[in-house]
Short mmCIF file of C-alpha atoms in Angstrom, two decimals:
data_model
loop_
_atom_site.label_atom_id
_atom_site.label_comp_id
_atom_site.label_asym_id
_atom_site.label_seq_id
_atom_site.Cartn_x
_atom_site.Cartn_y
_atom_site.Cartn_z
CA UNK A 1 66.17 -10.43 51.38
CA UNK A 2 65.39 -7.14 49.74
CA UNK A 3 61.69 -6.64 49.09
CA UNK A 4 59.54 -4.25 47.12
CA UNK A 5 56.80 -3.38 49.54
CA UNK A 6 53.83 -1.21 50.32
CA UNK A 7 53.64 -0.46 54.02
CA UNK A 8 51.17 1.07 56.44
CA UNK A 9 48.95 2.04 53.53
CA UNK A 10 45.52 3.10 54.79
CA UNK A 11 42.38 1.78 53.12
CA UNK A 12 38.78 2.66 54.00
CA UNK A 13 36.07 0.04 54.58
CA UNK A 14 34.77 0.77 51.11
CA UNK A 15 38.18 0.24 49.53
CA UNK A 16 39.42 3.78 48.98
CA UNK A 17 43.09 4.61 49.47
CA UNK A 18 42.41 8.33 49.08
CA UNK A 19 39.40 10.58 49.05
CA UNK A 20 38.09 12.45 46.01
CA UNK A 21 39.26 15.84 44.66
CA UNK A 22 42.82 15.90 45.96
CA UNK A 23 44.25 19.44 46.15
CA UNK A 24 46.58 21.58 48.25
CA UNK A 25 44.09 21.77 51.12
CA UNK A 26 43.17 18.09 50.85
CA UNK A 27 46.38 16.29 50.00
CA UNK A 28 44.68 12.96 50.69
CA UNK A 29 41.45 13.99 48.97
CA UNK A 30 38.24 15.06 50.70
CA UNK A 31 38.05 13.30 54.10
CA UNK A 32 41.00 11.14 53.02
CA UNK A 33 42.74 11.99 56.30
CA UNK A 34 40.07 10.06 58.21
CA UNK A 35 41.51 6.78 56.92
CA UNK A 36 44.86 7.76 58.44
CA UNK A 37 43.65 8.62 61.95
CA UNK A 38 45.20 5.43 63.30
CA UNK A 39 48.59 6.76 62.12
CA UNK A 40 48.10 10.38 63.19
CA UNK A 41 47.48 9.22 66.75
CA UNK A 42 50.85 7.45 67.03
CA UNK A 43 54.13 8.66 68.48
CA UNK A 44 55.69 7.87 65.10
CA UNK A 45 53.62 10.60 63.48
CA UNK A 46 54.29 12.98 66.35
CA UNK A 47 58.02 12.52 65.87
CA UNK A 48 57.70 13.27 62.14
CA UNK A 49 55.80 16.46 62.95
CA UNK A 50 58.55 17.55 65.30
CA UNK A 51 61.25 17.13 62.69
CA UNK A 52 60.28 19.47 59.96
CA UNK A 53 58.37 22.49 58.79
CA UNK A 54 55.46 20.56 57.35
CA UNK A 55 52.93 22.12 55.01
CA UNK A 56 49.87 23.86 56.40
CA UNK A 57 47.42 21.15 55.39
CA UNK A 58 49.37 18.44 57.21
CA UNK A 59 49.99 20.79 60.16
CA UNK A 60 46.24 21.27 60.52
CA UNK A 61 45.73 17.53 60.51
CA UNK A 62 48.42 17.11 63.12
CA UNK A 63 47.00 19.78 65.38
CA UNK A 64 43.59 18.15 65.36
CA UNK A 65 45.04 14.98 66.87
CA UNK A 66 46.36 14.56 70.37
CA UNK A 67 48.85 12.12 68.97
CA UNK A 68 51.78 10.48 70.63
CA UNK A 69 50.15 7.13 71.44
CA UNK A 70 52.17 3.97 71.76
CA UNK A 71 50.76 0.55 71.12
CA UNK A 72 50.06 -1.82 68.26
CA UNK A 73 49.30 0.89 65.69
CA UNK A 74 52.46 2.72 66.68
CA UNK A 75 54.52 -0.45 66.29
CA UNK A 76 52.99 -1.00 62.86
CA UNK A 77 53.84 2.56 61.83
CA UNK A 78 57.41 2.25 63.11
CA UNK A 79 57.90 -1.06 61.33
CA UNK A 80 56.85 0.50 58.03
CA UNK A 81 59.89 2.80 58.14
CA UNK A 82 62.39 0.07 59.08
CA UNK A 83 64.89 -1.42 56.63
CA UNK A 84 63.79 0.92 53.84
CA UNK A 85 66.63 1.87 51.48
CA UNK A 86 64.66 3.87 48.92
CA UNK A 87 61.15 5.15 48.34
CA UNK A 88 59.05 5.53 45.21
CA UNK A 89 56.29 8.14 45.15
CA UNK A 90 53.76 9.15 42.55
CA UNK A 91 53.95 12.70 41.41
CA UNK A 92 50.51 13.54 42.87
CA UNK A 93 51.69 12.37 46.26
CA UNK A 94 54.74 14.60 45.92
CA UNK A 95 52.58 17.65 45.38
CA UNK A 96 49.58 19.32 43.80
CA UNK A 97 51.45 20.72 40.77
CA UNK A 98 50.11 19.23 37.52
CA UNK A 99 51.67 19.37 34.05
CA UNK A 100 55.16 20.84 33.65
CA UNK A 101 56.97 22.24 36.69
CA UNK A 102 56.32 25.96 36.39
CA UNK A 103 59.26 26.73 38.64
CA UNK A 104 61.28 24.76 41.16
CA UNK A 105 59.60 26.24 44.20
CA UNK A 106 57.54 23.17 45.17
CA UNK A 107 59.68 20.90 47.29
CA UNK A 108 57.14 18.37 48.51
CA UNK A 109 54.58 18.35 51.27
CA UNK A 110 56.94 17.47 54.06
CA UNK A 111 58.95 20.63 54.78
CA UNK A 112 62.73 20.93 54.84
CA UNK A 113 63.37 17.56 56.50
CA UNK A 114 61.03 14.95 54.98
CA UNK A 115 60.34 11.70 56.82
CA UNK A 116 61.95 9.48 54.16
CA UNK A 117 65.67 9.92 54.95
CA UNK A 118 66.61 7.95 51.83
CA UNK A 119 66.66 8.55 48.09
CA UNK A 120 63.06 9.06 46.87
CA UNK A 121 62.11 8.47 43.27
CA UNK A 122 59.18 10.56 42.06
CA UNK A 123 57.34 9.23 39.00
CA UNK A 124 56.60 12.08 36.60
CA UNK A 125 56.37 12.91 32.92
CA UNK A 126 58.31 16.12 33.50
CA UNK A 127 62.05 16.11 34.19
CA UNK A 128 63.60 18.17 36.96
CA UNK A 129 66.98 18.30 38.69
CA UNK A 130 67.36 16.23 41.86
CA UNK A 131 66.32 17.99 45.02
CA UNK A 132 68.53 17.48 48.08
CA UNK A 133 66.67 17.95 51.36
CA UNK A 134 67.80 17.81 54.98
CA UNK A 135 68.06 14.52 56.82
CA UNK A 136 69.15 12.31 53.93
CA UNK A 137 66.16 12.65 51.62
CA UNK A 138 66.90 13.40 47.96
CA UNK A 139 64.05 13.55 45.47
CA UNK A 140 64.92 12.19 42.03
CA UNK A 141 62.43 12.80 39.23
CA UNK A 142 62.09 9.77 36.99
CA UNK A 143 60.50 10.16 33.57
CA UNK A 144 61.06 6.76 31.99
CA UNK A 145 58.42 4.69 33.81
CA UNK A 146 57.77 2.45 36.77
CA UNK A 147 60.28 -0.31 35.96
CA UNK A 148 63.28 2.01 35.44
CA UNK A 149 62.31 3.88 38.62
CA UNK A 150 62.33 0.60 40.52
CA UNK A 151 65.67 -0.44 39.03
CA UNK A 152 67.20 2.85 40.17
CA UNK A 153 65.64 2.51 43.62
CA UNK A 154 66.93 -1.05 44.05
CA UNK A 155 70.40 0.04 43.04
CA UNK A 156 70.64 2.72 45.72
CA UNK A 157 68.78 0.69 48.37
CA UNK A 158 71.83 -1.58 48.68
CA UNK A 159 69.98 -4.67 49.83
CA UNK A 160 67.37 -2.87 51.92
CA UNK A 161 63.71 -2.74 50.87
CA UNK A 162 62.16 -0.40 48.35
CA UNK A 163 58.97 1.11 49.73
CA UNK A 164 56.28 2.07 47.26
CA UNK A 165 54.85 5.02 49.17
CA UNK A 166 51.79 5.67 47.04
CA UNK A 167 49.40 7.06 46.09
CA UNK A 168 46.81 4.62 44.90
CA UNK A 169 47.59 5.03 41.20
CA UNK A 170 51.29 4.36 41.76
CA UNK A 171 50.60 1.24 43.81
CA UNK A 172 48.17 -0.01 41.17
CA UNK A 173 50.76 0.52 38.44
CA UNK A 174 53.34 -1.52 40.36
CA UNK A 175 50.78 -4.21 41.20
CA UNK A 176 49.69 -4.39 37.57
CA UNK A 177 53.32 -4.77 36.49
CA UNK A 178 53.77 -7.62 38.98
CA UNK A 179 56.57 -5.79 40.76
CA UNK A 180 55.34 -5.79 44.37
CA UNK A 181 56.39 -8.52 46.83
CA UNK A 182 54.48 -7.51 49.93
CA UNK A 183 51.71 -5.18 51.04
CA UNK A 184 50.88 -4.07 54.57
CA UNK A 185 47.44 -2.48 54.41
CA UNK A 186 45.83 -0.73 57.35
CA UNK A 187 42.06 -1.13 57.14
CA UNK A 188 40.44 1.81 58.87
CA UNK A 189 36.84 1.88 60.15
CA UNK A 190 35.89 4.76 57.89
CA UNK A 191 33.53 5.11 54.93
CA UNK A 192 34.95 7.50 52.33
CA UNK A 193 32.17 6.88 49.81
CA UNK A 194 34.20 8.19 46.87
CA UNK A 195 37.81 8.60 45.89
CA UNK A 196 40.55 6.37 44.59
CA UNK A 197 39.79 2.65 44.73
CA UNK A 198 42.73 0.43 45.52
CA UNK A 199 41.22 -2.89 44.44
CA UNK A 200 38.68 -2.03 41.76
CA UNK A 201 39.16 -4.18 38.66
CA UNK A 202 42.28 -5.70 40.21
CA UNK A 203 42.03 -9.29 41.41
CA UNK A 204 44.88 -9.58 43.92
CA UNK A 205 43.98 -13.21 44.61
CA UNK A 206 44.53 -14.07 40.94
CA UNK A 207 47.85 -12.19 41.13
CA UNK A 208 48.85 -14.72 43.77
CA UNK A 209 48.55 -12.53 46.86
CA UNK A 210 47.23 -13.92 50.13
CA UNK A 211 47.23 -12.63 53.70
CA UNK A 212 49.98 -14.16 55.82
CA UNK A 213 49.64 -12.08 58.99
CA UNK A 214 46.84 -10.02 60.53
CA UNK A 215 47.34 -7.78 63.53
CA UNK A 216 44.47 -5.94 65.18
CA UNK A 217 45.52 -2.44 66.15
CA UNK A 218 43.76 0.09 68.37
CA UNK A 219 42.30 1.92 65.37
CA UNK A 220 43.00 -0.23 62.30
CA UNK A 221 43.25 -3.84 61.18
CA UNK A 222 46.72 -4.44 59.77
CA UNK A 223 46.85 -7.09 57.08
CA UNK A 224 50.09 -8.29 55.49
CA UNK A 225 49.79 -9.81 52.02
CA UNK A 226 52.41 -11.52 49.90
CA UNK A 227 52.73 -13.78 46.89
CA UNK B 1 13.47 0.73 69.58
CA UNK B 2 12.91 -1.72 66.78
CA UNK B 3 15.59 -1.58 64.10
CA UNK B 4 16.07 -2.95 60.64
CA UNK B 5 19.58 -4.28 60.72
CA UNK B 6 22.25 -6.26 58.99
CA UNK B 7 24.34 -8.19 61.50
CA UNK B 8 27.56 -10.18 61.49
CA UNK B 9 27.73 -9.88 57.73
CA UNK B 10 31.16 -10.95 56.49
CA UNK B 11 33.03 -8.82 53.96
CA UNK B 12 36.41 -9.57 52.40
CA UNK B 13 39.26 -7.03 52.26
CA UNK B 14 38.41 -6.39 48.65
CA UNK B 15 34.76 -5.72 49.42
CA UNK B 16 33.06 -8.98 48.49
CA UNK B 17 30.16 -10.28 50.56
CA UNK B 18 30.14 -13.58 48.65
CA UNK B 19 32.42 -15.35 46.23
CA UNK B 20 31.68 -15.96 42.57
CA UNK B 21 29.63 -18.80 41.00
CA UNK B 22 27.35 -19.67 43.91
CA UNK B 23 25.91 -23.19 43.65
CA UNK B 24 24.87 -26.13 45.79
CA UNK B 25 28.49 -27.03 46.61
CA UNK B 26 29.48 -23.39 47.14
CA UNK B 27 26.50 -21.77 48.84
CA UNK B 28 28.65 -18.70 49.56
CA UNK B 29 30.32 -18.74 46.14
CA UNK B 30 33.82 -19.99 45.39
CA UNK B 31 35.99 -19.48 48.48
CA UNK B 32 33.18 -17.39 49.99
CA UNK B 33 33.40 -19.48 53.16
CA UNK B 34 36.85 -18.04 53.85
CA UNK B 35 35.31 -14.69 54.73
CA UNK B 36 33.22 -16.47 57.38
CA UNK B 37 36.04 -18.33 59.13
CA UNK B 38 35.79 -15.94 62.10
CA UNK B 39 32.19 -17.16 62.56
CA UNK B 40 32.81 -20.86 61.90
CA UNK B 41 35.34 -20.91 64.70
CA UNK B 42 32.88 -19.69 67.34
CA UNK B 43 30.80 -21.64 69.83
CA UNK B 44 27.75 -19.92 68.33
CA UNK B 45 28.31 -21.73 65.04
CA UNK B 46 29.07 -24.99 66.82
CA UNK B 47 25.74 -24.77 68.63
CA UNK B 48 23.91 -24.18 65.32
CA UNK B 49 25.59 -27.24 63.83
CA UNK B 50 24.46 -29.34 66.74
CA UNK B 51 20.82 -28.37 66.35
CA UNK B 52 19.92 -29.53 62.93
CA UNK B 53 20.57 -31.75 59.98
CA UNK B 54 22.45 -29.19 57.95
CA UNK B 55 23.14 -29.59 54.24
CA UNK B 56 26.27 -31.38 53.08
CA UNK B 57 28.07 -28.24 51.91
CA UNK B 58 27.68 -26.54 55.28
CA UNK B 59 28.53 -29.78 57.08
CA UNK B 60 31.81 -29.97 55.18
CA UNK B 61 32.62 -26.40 56.17
CA UNK B 62 31.80 -27.19 59.78
CA UNK B 63 33.94 -30.30 59.83
CA UNK B 64 36.94 -28.39 58.53
CA UNK B 65 36.85 -26.10 61.56
CA UNK B 66 37.68 -27.02 65.11
CA UNK B 67 35.08 -24.50 66.20
CA UNK B 68 33.73 -23.82 69.62
CA UNK B 69 35.88 -20.79 70.46
CA UNK B 70 34.70 -18.17 72.89
CA UNK B 71 35.87 -14.58 72.78
CA UNK B 72 35.14 -11.34 70.99
CA UNK B 73 34.13 -12.95 67.68
CA UNK B 74 31.85 -15.31 69.54
CA UNK B 75 30.23 -12.41 71.41
CA UNK B 76 29.70 -10.59 68.13
CA UNK B 77 28.09 -13.68 66.60
CA UNK B 78 25.82 -14.17 69.62
CA UNK B 79 24.78 -10.52 69.60
CA UNK B 80 23.75 -10.78 65.98
CA UNK B 81 21.02 -13.28 66.94
CA UNK B 82 19.71 -11.30 69.92
CA UNK B 83 16.46 -9.34 69.87
CA UNK B 84 15.62 -10.48 66.35
CA UNK B 85 11.88 -10.87 65.75
CA UNK B 86 11.94 -11.67 62.04
CA UNK B 87 14.42 -12.31 59.25
CA UNK B 88 14.45 -11.39 55.58
CA UNK B 89 16.44 -13.53 53.16
CA UNK B 90 17.06 -13.35 49.45
CA UNK B 91 15.93 -16.31 47.48
CA UNK B 92 19.49 -17.21 46.46
CA UNK B 93 20.46 -17.39 50.11
CA UNK B 94 17.50 -19.69 50.75
CA UNK B 95 18.70 -22.10 48.12
CA UNK B 96 20.16 -22.85 44.73
CA UNK B 97 16.82 -23.33 42.94
CA UNK B 98 16.35 -20.69 40.21
CA UNK B 99 13.17 -19.81 38.34
CA UNK B 100 9.90 -21.40 39.41
CA UNK B 101 9.85 -23.94 42.26
CA UNK B 102 9.82 -27.26 40.43
CA UNK B 103 8.51 -29.01 43.49
CA UNK B 104 8.39 -28.24 47.18
CA UNK B 105 11.30 -30.48 48.12
CA UNK B 106 13.88 -27.71 48.77
CA UNK B 107 13.45 -26.54 52.35
CA UNK B 108 16.50 -24.32 52.77
CA UNK B 109 20.14 -24.95 53.52
CA UNK B 110 19.75 -25.34 57.22
CA UNK B 111 18.16 -28.72 57.83
CA UNK B 112 15.00 -29.43 59.80
CA UNK B 113 15.70 -26.91 62.57
CA UNK B 114 17.10 -23.72 60.99
CA UNK B 115 19.00 -21.21 63.15
CA UNK B 116 16.45 -18.41 62.71
CA UNK B 117 13.72 -19.48 65.19
CA UNK B 118 11.45 -16.67 63.94
CA UNK B 119 9.33 -15.97 60.88
CA UNK B 120 11.63 -15.66 57.83
CA UNK B 121 10.54 -13.79 54.75
CA UNK B 122 12.12 -15.05 51.54
CA UNK B 123 12.13 -12.60 48.62
CA UNK B 124 11.17 -14.36 45.41
CA UNK B 125 9.29 -13.88 42.16
CA UNK B 126 7.65 -17.28 42.59
CA UNK B 127 4.92 -17.89 45.13
CA UNK B 128 4.90 -20.90 47.41
CA UNK B 129 2.98 -21.96 50.52
CA UNK B 130 4.58 -21.12 53.88
CA UNK B 131 6.98 -23.73 55.16
CA UNK B 132 6.83 -24.51 58.87
CA UNK B 133 10.10 -25.86 60.24
CA UNK B 134 11.13 -27.08 63.69
CA UNK B 135 12.25 -24.62 66.37
CA UNK B 136 10.01 -21.70 65.48
CA UNK B 137 11.23 -20.95 61.96
CA UNK B 138 8.57 -20.49 59.29
CA UNK B 139 9.59 -19.50 55.78
CA UNK B 140 7.14 -17.15 54.05
CA UNK B 141 7.64 -16.53 50.35
CA UNK B 142 7.01 -12.90 49.44
CA UNK B 143 6.47 -11.95 45.82
CA UNK B 144 5.49 -8.28 46.06
CA UNK B 145 8.89 -6.71 46.73
CA UNK B 146 11.28 -5.53 49.43
CA UNK B 147 9.03 -2.94 51.08
CA UNK B 148 5.99 -5.23 51.52
CA UNK B 149 8.32 -7.94 52.81
CA UNK B 150 9.69 -5.52 55.40
CA UNK B 151 6.19 -4.41 56.39
CA UNK B 152 5.21 -8.02 56.98
CA UNK B 153 8.40 -8.70 58.92
CA UNK B 154 7.90 -5.65 61.15
CA UNK B 155 4.36 -6.69 61.88
CA UNK B 156 5.33 -10.11 63.16
CA UNK B 157 8.54 -8.92 64.88
CA UNK B 158 6.37 -7.22 67.54
CA UNK B 159 8.86 -4.55 68.47
CA UNK B 160 11.98 -6.65 68.07
CA UNK B 161 14.46 -6.04 65.25
CA UNK B 162 14.15 -7.22 61.68
CA UNK B 163 17.41 -8.77 60.52
CA UNK B 164 18.23 -8.55 56.83
CA UNK B 165 20.15 -11.78 56.54
CA UNK B 166 21.47 -11.37 53.02
CA UNK B 167 22.85 -12.11 50.55
CA UNK B 168 24.60 -9.15 49.04
CA UNK B 169 21.92 -8.38 46.47
CA UNK B 170 19.19 -8.33 49.13
CA UNK B 171 21.20 -6.02 51.39
CA UNK B 172 21.93 -3.71 48.47
CA UNK B 173 18.25 -3.56 47.58
CA UNK B 174 17.32 -2.56 51.14
CA UNK B 175 20.19 -0.05 51.31
CA UNK B 176 19.17 1.46 47.99
CA UNK B 177 15.58 1.80 49.24
CA UNK B 178 16.83 3.58 52.37
CA UNK B 179 15.27 0.97 54.63
CA UNK B 180 18.24 -0.13 56.76
CA UNK B 181 18.97 1.49 60.13
CA UNK B 182 22.14 -0.29 61.16
CA UNK B 183 24.83 -2.58 59.74
CA UNK B 184 27.30 -4.72 61.64
CA UNK B 185 29.92 -5.79 59.12
CA UNK B 186 32.69 -8.25 59.93
CA UNK B 187 35.76 -7.42 57.86
CA UNK B 188 37.74 -10.59 57.35
CA UNK B 189 41.42 -10.71 56.37
CA UNK B 190 40.72 -12.55 53.13
CA UNK B 191 41.06 -11.65 49.46
CA UNK B 192 38.22 -13.13 47.41
CA UNK B 193 39.25 -11.41 44.19
CA UNK B 194 35.84 -11.86 42.58
CA UNK B 195 32.25 -12.27 43.62
CA UNK B 196 29.47 -10.03 44.86
CA UNK B 197 30.59 -6.52 45.78
CA UNK B 198 28.78 -5.02 48.74
CA UNK B 199 29.79 -1.38 48.22
CA UNK B 200 30.39 -1.03 44.48
CA UNK B 201 28.54 1.97 43.08
CA UNK B 202 26.92 2.54 46.47
CA UNK B 203 28.15 5.53 48.46
CA UNK B 204 27.14 4.67 52.03
CA UNK B 205 28.64 7.92 53.30
CA UNK B 206 26.29 9.91 51.05
CA UNK B 207 23.42 7.73 52.36
CA UNK B 208 24.27 9.12 55.80
CA UNK B 209 25.96 6.05 57.27
CA UNK B 210 28.97 6.40 59.56
CA UNK B 211 30.76 3.97 61.86
CA UNK B 212 29.77 4.41 65.50
CA UNK B 213 31.54 1.44 67.06
CA UNK B 214 34.49 -0.73 66.05
CA UNK B 215 35.48 -3.90 67.88
CA UNK B 216 38.58 -5.87 66.99
CA UNK B 217 37.86 -9.59 67.15
CA UNK B 218 40.27 -12.51 67.05
CA UNK B 219 39.69 -13.07 63.32
CA UNK B 220 37.67 -10.10 62.05
CA UNK B 221 37.22 -6.37 62.53
CA UNK B 222 33.62 -5.69 63.54
CA UNK B 223 32.34 -2.30 62.42
CA UNK B 224 28.89 -0.99 63.33
CA UNK B 225 27.42 1.63 61.01
CA UNK B 226 24.27 3.66 61.35
CA UNK B 227 22.60 6.77 59.97
#
């Protein structure tokens, strides 16, 4: 059955899904990349690197990791991309541009061939024409809210899952609206100290979520939650 | 070298070290026991049960678990009791009595032979004569604050570690005072939703803490942090 899911989403010990002060040099916020080390070390990430001209910030991250490992974390990363028919991304995850699009030059952080390979719906207050990339990714800019974006994503996903890619604010909006079926969170042994809290003020237990599967990876604890 | 440490302290995915509405029936707060399942299943816990006439609430917990497992979680639990020369406990961990001691009948939650087997300093605003238990545990009631309690504990620990047993409020007080050297936290795949937050408003990264060892157990991720 088609699900709306969050997958392979990294969370620090202190509950942050991103570091503070996100910008072009720190797309995941200051030290935010540390929560994703488990992913950067996998062959899944290495393959993504190989596919496309990624942005400098992500290239630097990639180069600082040997990468290419196979194992539990790699399986978890691979699984997160399986059976996904459409993605939804927050505008801040798509890029550092704020306010209206000054021109159409920003095409995402992932180079010419992004790792999504499906339609991707970007939540924004500012309309823009769809952006067709290599490899099957098309970015659609949705200005009428989280529910309409999800309806559009479900329509094109044709029975496959819709993956809510992030960031934290986007996931929290979908959680708050009761629209998420399943979350796979990767708890990383990292203290970020500040940044964007995934859980703060949000009682997932009262929303009906409970863990149904836990898998210990080499560098993260993978917990699957559903209603 | 002698350390002041927190050990085998269970934390939920959403950052709670205890559930809400702690009382006699729920010594760890509502559903707080769920974060400790990794511990209840170990042979270390089974041995503690066997030693003493534990209180009804803890007995019920114990009976609901098969217990007795050996493995990584069990090793982590055993290690937490090693080389400990004194304990410090918050008064709410010692028992449900609030305000002044109405009589001397409450002798802790752990029966006649508590699992500490060392001097135990209980932080309280209300003085009381020391309480000598079986097996080497003596409860001392300290009314002059966290630093004097630690000084007393260090003195009697004779070079062994001082373990800050909890609960959350006690650990946060010692963290805030900069008096903790090392924390071993056991992250449990449980959503408590509400209760006592260990990290909230406390930036452990800015305090200088960083993970130096992570061990994946059968039912918890064990992370060791130090300055």
